[in-house]
Coordinates of C-alpha atoms in Angstrom, one line a residue:
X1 CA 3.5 6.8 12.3
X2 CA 0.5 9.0 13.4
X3 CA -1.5 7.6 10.5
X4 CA -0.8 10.6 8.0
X5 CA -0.1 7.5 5.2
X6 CA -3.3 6.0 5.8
X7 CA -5.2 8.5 6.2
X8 CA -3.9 10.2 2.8
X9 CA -3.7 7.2 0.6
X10 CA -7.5 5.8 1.7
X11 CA -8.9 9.4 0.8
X12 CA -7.1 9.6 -2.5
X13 CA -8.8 6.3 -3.1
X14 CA -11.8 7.6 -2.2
X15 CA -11.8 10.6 -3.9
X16 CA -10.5 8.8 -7.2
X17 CA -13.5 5.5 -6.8
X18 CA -16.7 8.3 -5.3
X19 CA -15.7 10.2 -8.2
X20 CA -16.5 7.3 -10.9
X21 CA -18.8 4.5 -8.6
X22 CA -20.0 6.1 -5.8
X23 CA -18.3 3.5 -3.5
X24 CA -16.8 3.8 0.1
X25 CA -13.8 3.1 1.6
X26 CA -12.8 1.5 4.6
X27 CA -9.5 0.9 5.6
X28 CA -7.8 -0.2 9.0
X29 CA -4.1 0.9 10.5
X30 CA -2.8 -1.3 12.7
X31 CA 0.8 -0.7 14.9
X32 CA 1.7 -1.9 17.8
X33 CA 1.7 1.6 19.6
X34 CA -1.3 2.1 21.1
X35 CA -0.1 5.8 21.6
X36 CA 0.6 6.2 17.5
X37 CA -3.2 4.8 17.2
X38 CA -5.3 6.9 19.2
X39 CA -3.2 10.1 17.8
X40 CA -4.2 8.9 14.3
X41 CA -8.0 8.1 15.5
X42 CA -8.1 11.7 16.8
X43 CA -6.1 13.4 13.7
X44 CA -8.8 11.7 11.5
X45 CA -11.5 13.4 13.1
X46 CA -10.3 16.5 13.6
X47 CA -9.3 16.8 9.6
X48 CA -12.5 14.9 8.2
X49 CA -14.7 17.5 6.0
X50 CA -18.0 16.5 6.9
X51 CA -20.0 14.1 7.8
X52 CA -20.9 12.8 4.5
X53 CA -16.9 12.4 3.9
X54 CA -16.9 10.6 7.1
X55 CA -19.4 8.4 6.4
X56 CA -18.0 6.8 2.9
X57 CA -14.2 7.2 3.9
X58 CA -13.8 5.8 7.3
X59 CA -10.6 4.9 8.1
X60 CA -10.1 2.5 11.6
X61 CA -7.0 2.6 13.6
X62 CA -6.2 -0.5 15.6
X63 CA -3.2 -1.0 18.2
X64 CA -2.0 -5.1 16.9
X65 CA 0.9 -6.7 18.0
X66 CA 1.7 -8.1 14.2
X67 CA 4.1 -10.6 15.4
X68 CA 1.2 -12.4 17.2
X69 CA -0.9 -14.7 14.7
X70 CA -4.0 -14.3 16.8
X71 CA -3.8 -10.7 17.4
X72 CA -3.1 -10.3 13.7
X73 CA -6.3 -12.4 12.5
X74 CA -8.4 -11.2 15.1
X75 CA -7.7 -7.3 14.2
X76 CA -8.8 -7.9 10.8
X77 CA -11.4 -10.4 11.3
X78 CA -13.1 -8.1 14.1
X79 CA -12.7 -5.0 11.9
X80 CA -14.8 -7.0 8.6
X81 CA -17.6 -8.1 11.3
X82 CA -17.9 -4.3 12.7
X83 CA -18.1 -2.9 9.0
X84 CA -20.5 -5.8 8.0
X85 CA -22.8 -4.4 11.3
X86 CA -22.3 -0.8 10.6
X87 CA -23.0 -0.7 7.6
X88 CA -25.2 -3.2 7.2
X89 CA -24.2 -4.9 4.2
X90 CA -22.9 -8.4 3.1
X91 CA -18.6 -8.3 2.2
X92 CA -18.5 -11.9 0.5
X93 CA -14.6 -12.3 0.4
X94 CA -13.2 -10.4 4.1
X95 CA -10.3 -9.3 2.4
X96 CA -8.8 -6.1 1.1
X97 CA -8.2 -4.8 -1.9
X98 CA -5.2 -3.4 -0.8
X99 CA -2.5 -4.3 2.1
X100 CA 0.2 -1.7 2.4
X101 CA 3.1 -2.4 4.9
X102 CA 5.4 0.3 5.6
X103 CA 8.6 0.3 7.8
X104 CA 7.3 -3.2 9.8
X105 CA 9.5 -5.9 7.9
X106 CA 12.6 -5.2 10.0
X107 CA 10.4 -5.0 13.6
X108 CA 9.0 -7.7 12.8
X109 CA 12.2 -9.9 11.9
X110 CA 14.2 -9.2 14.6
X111 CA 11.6 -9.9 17.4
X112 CA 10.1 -13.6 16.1
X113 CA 12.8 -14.1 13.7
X114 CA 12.8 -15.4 10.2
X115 CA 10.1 -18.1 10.9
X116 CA 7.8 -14.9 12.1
X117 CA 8.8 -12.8 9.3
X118 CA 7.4 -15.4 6.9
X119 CA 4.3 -16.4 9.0
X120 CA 3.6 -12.6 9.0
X121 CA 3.8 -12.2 5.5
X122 CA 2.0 -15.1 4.5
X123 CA -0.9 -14.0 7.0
X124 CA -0.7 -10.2 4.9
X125 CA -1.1 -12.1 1.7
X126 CA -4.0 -14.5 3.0
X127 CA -5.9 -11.1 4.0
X128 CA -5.1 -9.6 0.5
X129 CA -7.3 -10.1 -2.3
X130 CA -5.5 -7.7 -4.9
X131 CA -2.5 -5.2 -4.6
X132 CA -0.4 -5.4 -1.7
X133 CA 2.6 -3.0 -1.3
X134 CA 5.6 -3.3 0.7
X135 CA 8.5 -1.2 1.1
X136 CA 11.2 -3.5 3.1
X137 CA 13.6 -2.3 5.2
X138 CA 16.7 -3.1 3.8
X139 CA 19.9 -5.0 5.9
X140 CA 21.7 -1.4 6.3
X141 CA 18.8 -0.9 9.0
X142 CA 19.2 -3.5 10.9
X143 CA 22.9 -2.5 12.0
X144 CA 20.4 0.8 13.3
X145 CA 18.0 -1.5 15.2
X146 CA 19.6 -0.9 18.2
X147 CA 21.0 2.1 18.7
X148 CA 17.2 3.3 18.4
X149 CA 16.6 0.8 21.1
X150 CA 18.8 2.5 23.5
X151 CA 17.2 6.0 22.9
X152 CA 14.1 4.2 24.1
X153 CA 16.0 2.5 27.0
X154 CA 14.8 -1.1 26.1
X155 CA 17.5 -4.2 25.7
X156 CA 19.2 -4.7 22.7
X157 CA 18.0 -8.1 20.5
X158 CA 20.9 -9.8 18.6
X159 CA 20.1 -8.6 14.3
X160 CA 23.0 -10.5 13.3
X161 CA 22.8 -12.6 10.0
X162 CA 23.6 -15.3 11.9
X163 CA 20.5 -15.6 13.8
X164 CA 18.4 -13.6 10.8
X165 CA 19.4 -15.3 8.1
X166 CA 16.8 -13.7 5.4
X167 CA 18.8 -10.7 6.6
X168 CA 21.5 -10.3 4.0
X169 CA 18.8 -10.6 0.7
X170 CA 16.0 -9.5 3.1
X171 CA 14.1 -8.0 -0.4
X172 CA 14.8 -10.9 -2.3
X173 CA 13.7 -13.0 0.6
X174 CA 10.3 -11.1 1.1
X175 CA 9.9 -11.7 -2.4
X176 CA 10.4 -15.2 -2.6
X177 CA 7.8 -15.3 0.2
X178 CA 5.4 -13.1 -1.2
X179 CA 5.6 -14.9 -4.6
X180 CA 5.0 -18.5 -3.5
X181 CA 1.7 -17.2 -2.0
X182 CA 0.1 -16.6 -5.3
X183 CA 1.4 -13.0 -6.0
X184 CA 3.3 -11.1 -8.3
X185 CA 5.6 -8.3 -8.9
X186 CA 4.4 -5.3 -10.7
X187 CA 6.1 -2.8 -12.7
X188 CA 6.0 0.3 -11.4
X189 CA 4.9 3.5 -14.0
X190 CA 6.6 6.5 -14.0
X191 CA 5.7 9.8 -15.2
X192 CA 8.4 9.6 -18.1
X193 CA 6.3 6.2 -19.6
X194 CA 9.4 4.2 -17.9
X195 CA 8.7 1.2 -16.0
X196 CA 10.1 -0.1 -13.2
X197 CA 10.4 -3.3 -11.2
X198 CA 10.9 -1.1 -7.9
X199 CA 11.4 2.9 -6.8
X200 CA 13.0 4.2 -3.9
X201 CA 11.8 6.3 -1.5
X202 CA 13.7 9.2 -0.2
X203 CA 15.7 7.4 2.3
X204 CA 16.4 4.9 -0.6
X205 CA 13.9 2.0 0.5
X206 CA 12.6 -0.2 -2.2
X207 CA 8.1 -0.3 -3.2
X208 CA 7.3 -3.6 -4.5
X209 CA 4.1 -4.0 -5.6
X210 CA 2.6 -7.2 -5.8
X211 CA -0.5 -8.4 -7.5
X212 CA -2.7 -11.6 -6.6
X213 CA -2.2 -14.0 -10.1
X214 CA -5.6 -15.5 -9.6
X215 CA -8.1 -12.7 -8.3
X216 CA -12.2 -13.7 -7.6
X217 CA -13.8 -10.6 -8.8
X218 CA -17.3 -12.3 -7.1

């Protein structure tokens, strides 16, 4: 939540596309917790090796209320337009290679509903040109929702399946959303030369990968 994701899956890509092209990488955070996003601004420059590194692998952290259509556009539109200055060079498709979206889908859902959940996902895929990568918090979370609520002293918000009705198939749901926006799923490799349609993660939440079906490589 500090960033630590970010920051080490945008240097492994650096390392692993500087290695073979010579390219940068820029990549932006976003979380509503303005807090989270300066700690991760100010881990990122304490741990950067030099000022080479910093210059071709320069990750931006931006506090974005993702349930908000305009804040969500304007994050990512702003952060293209400052990387097109900085740099100096023309991006002809603003849109990223990769989206990853970890531990949002359920925040998300439960505080603009199923209509937002979609909305926000079809915004993520209209930003994505490639790969995009969710790991969905599964129903068994929401029934959590609140008591973590409490321990922050803010009002409960109903998660029932009545009112959240992608709730019960939430995966299959994101799914269906993700696919009807011109994505696909992607089998996941494994070191044992298995395949898989998902993994779990340590507190058994699902990765689905998605590819775009149609991609503009101009």
């Amino acid at each position: 939540n500090e960033g630590d994701l970010t920051i080490a899956m945008a240097s492994s890509l650096w390392k692993a596309v500087h290695n073979k092209k010579k390219q940068t990488v820029r990549c932006l955070g976003l979380d509503i917790d303005s807090t989270l996003i300066e700690r991760a601004s100010n881990k990122f420059s304490c741990e950067v090796v030099d000022d080479k590194e910093k210059e071709e692998f320069m990750p931006v952290f931006k506090d974005c209320n993702l349930c908000s259509s305009d804040a969500h556009n304007n994050a990512c539109s702003s952060f293209f337009a400052d990387s097109t200055k900085t740099y100096q060079e023309k991006i002809p498709r603003k849109m990223f290679s990769l989206t990853t979206i970890f531990s949002t889908t359920m925040w998300i859902h439960i505080h603009s509903g199923d209509d937002g959940l979609t909305k926000f996902l079809e915004r993520a895929c209209g930003w994505t040109k490639k790969y995009l990568l969710i790991e969905p918090q599964h129903s068994g979370c929401y029934r959590k929702a609140n008591v973590r609520l409490r321990k922050m002293k803010r009002p409960e918000i109903d998660v029932s399946a009545e009112r959240l009705k992608m709730r019960n198939q939430i995966e299959n749901e994101i799914e269906k959303v993700v696919t009807g926006c011109g994505f696909r799923r992607v089998k996941i490799d494994l070191e044992a030369d298995e395949q898989v349609d998902d993994v779990r993660t340590a507190w058994n939440r699902t990765l689905q990968l998605y590819e775009r079906t149609e991609i503009d490589e101009d």
